[in-house]
PDB file of C-alpha atoms in Angstrom:
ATOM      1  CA  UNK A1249      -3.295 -23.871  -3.303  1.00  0.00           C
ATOM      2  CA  UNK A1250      -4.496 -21.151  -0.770  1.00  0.00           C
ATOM      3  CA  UNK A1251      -2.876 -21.988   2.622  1.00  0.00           C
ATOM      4  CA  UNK A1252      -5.042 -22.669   5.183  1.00  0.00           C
ATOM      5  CA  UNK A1253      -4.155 -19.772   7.379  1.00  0.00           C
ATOM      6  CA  UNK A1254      -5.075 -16.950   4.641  1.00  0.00           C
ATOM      7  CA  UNK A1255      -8.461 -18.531   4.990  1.00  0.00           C
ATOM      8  CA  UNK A1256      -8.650 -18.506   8.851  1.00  0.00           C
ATOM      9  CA  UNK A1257      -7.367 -15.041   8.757  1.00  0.00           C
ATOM     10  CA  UNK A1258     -10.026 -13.844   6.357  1.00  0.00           C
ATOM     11  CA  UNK A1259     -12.806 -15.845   8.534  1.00  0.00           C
ATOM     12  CA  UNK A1260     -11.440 -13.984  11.755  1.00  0.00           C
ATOM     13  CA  UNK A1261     -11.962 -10.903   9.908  1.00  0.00           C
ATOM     14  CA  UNK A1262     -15.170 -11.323   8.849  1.00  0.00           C
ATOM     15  CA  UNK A1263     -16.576 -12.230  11.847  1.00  0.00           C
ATOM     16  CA  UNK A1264     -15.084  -9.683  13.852  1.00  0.00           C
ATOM     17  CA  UNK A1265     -16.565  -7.083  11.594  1.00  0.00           C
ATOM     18  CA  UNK A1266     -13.697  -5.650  10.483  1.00  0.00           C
ATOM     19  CA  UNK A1267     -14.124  -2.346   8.179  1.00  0.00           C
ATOM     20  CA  UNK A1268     -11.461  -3.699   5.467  1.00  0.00           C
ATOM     21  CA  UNK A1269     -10.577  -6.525   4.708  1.00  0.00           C
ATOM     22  CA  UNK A1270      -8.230  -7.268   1.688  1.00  0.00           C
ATOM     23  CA  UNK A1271      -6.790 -10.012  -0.047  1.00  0.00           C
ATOM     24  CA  UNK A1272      -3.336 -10.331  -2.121  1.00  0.00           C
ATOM     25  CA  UNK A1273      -3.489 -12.962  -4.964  1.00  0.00           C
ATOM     26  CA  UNK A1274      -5.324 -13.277  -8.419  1.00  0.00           C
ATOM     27  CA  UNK A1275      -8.894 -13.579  -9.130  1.00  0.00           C
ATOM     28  CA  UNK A1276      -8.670 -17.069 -10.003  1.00  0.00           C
ATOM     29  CA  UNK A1277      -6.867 -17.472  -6.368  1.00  0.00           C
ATOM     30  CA  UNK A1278      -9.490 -15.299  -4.738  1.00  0.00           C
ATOM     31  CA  UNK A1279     -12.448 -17.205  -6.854  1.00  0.00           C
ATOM     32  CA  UNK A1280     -10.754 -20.332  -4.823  1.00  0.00           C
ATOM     33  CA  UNK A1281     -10.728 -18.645  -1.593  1.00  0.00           C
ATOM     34  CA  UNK A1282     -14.429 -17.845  -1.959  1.00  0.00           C
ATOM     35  CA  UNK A1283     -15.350 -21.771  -2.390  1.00  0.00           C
ATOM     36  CA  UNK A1284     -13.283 -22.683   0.725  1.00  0.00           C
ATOM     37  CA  UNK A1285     -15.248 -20.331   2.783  1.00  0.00           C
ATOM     38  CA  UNK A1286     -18.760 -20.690   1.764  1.00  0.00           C
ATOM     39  CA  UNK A1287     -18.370 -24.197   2.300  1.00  0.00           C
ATOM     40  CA  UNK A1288     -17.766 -22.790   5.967  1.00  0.00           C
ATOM     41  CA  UNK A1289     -20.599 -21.455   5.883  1.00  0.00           C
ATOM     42  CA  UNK A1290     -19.965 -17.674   4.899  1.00  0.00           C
ATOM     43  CA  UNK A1291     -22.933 -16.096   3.105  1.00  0.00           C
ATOM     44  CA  UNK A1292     -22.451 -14.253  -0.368  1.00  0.00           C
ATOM     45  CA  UNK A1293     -23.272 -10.895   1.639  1.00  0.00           C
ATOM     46  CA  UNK A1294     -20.266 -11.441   3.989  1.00  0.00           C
ATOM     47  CA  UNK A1295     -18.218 -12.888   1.252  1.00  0.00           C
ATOM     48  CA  UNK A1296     -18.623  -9.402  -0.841  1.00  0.00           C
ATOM     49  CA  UNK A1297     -16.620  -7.327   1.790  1.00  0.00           C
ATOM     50  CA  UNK A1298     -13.539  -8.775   0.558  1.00  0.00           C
ATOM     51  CA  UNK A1299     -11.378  -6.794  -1.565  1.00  0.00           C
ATOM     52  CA  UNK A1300      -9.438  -8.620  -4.060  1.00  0.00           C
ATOM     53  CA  UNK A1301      -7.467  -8.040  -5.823  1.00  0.00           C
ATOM     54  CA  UNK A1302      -6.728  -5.897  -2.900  1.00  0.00           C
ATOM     55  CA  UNK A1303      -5.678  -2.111  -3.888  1.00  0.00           C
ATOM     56  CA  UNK A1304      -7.386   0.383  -6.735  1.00  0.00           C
ATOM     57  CA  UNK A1305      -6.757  -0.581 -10.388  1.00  0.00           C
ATOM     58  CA  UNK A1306      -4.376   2.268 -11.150  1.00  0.00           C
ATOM     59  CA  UNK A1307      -1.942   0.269 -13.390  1.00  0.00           C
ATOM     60  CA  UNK A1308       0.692  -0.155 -10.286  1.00  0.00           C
ATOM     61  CA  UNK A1309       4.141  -2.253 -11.253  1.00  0.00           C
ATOM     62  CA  UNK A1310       6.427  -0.705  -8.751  1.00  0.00           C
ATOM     63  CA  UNK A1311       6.073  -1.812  -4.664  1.00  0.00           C
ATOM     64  CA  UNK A1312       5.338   1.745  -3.762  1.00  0.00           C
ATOM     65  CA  UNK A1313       2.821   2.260  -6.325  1.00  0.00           C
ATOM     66  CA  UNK A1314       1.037  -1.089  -5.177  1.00  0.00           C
ATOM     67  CA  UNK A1315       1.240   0.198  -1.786  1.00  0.00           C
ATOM     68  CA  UNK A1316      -0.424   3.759  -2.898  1.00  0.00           C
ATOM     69  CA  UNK A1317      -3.186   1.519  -4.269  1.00  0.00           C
ATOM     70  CA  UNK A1318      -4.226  -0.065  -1.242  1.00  0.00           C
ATOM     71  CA  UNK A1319      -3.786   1.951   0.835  1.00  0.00           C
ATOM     72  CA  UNK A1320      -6.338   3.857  -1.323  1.00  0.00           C
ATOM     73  CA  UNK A1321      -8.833   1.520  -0.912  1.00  0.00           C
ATOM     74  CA  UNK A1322      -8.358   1.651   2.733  1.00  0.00           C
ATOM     75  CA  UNK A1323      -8.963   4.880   3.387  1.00  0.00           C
ATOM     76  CA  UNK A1324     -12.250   4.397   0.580  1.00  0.00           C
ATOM     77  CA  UNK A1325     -13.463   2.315   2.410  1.00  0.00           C
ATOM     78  CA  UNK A1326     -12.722   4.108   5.602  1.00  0.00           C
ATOM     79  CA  UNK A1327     -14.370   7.332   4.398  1.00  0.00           C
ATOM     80  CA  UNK A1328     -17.181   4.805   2.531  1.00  0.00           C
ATOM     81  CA  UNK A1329     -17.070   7.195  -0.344  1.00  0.00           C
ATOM     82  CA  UNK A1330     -17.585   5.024  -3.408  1.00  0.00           C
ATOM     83  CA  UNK A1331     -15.885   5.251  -6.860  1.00  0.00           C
ATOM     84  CA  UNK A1332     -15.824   7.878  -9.664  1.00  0.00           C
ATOM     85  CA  UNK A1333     -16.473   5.250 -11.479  1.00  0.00           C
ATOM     86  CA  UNK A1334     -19.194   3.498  -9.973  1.00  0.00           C
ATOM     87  CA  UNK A1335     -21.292   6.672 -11.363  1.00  0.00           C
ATOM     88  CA  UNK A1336     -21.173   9.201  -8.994  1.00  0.00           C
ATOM     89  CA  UNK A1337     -18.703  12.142  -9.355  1.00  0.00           C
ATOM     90  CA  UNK A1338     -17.038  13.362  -6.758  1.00  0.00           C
TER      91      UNK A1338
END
């Protein structure tokens, strides 16, 4: 169950336009979260600026390394450079 006030946070985020916005939890919890908000009323388009899994996928176990992760793609998305591996090299 996704508690009510993750979703409320993520809708207050979205509509005040934030740059980032991340989500902790699994895909299957995040494929949940998506349901509960489009049957707000959120469009596919805003629904896409959530990261989650929030953080890179750079095999992190540790809390620090987690933390190196997202805060990696923060400051991606910050700097709105995309991916190595989205097929442009850096």
């Amino acid at each position: 169950m996704i508690p009510r006030s993750t979703i409320s946070r993520s809708c207050g985020a979205l509509n005040a336009e934030c740059f980032y916005i991340g989500a902790l939890g699994s895909r299957k919890t995040h494929a949940k979260r998506l349901e509960r908000m489009r049957a707000q009323g959120f469009g596919e388009a805003q629904l896409a600026r959530i990261h989650a899994p929030i953080g890179l996928d750079i095999g992190a176990v540790s809390p620090a390394e987690i933390a190196v992760s997202i805060i990696g793609e923060i400051i991606g998305a910050l700097r709105k450079k995309p991916l190595r591996a989205e097929g442009i090299a850096a």
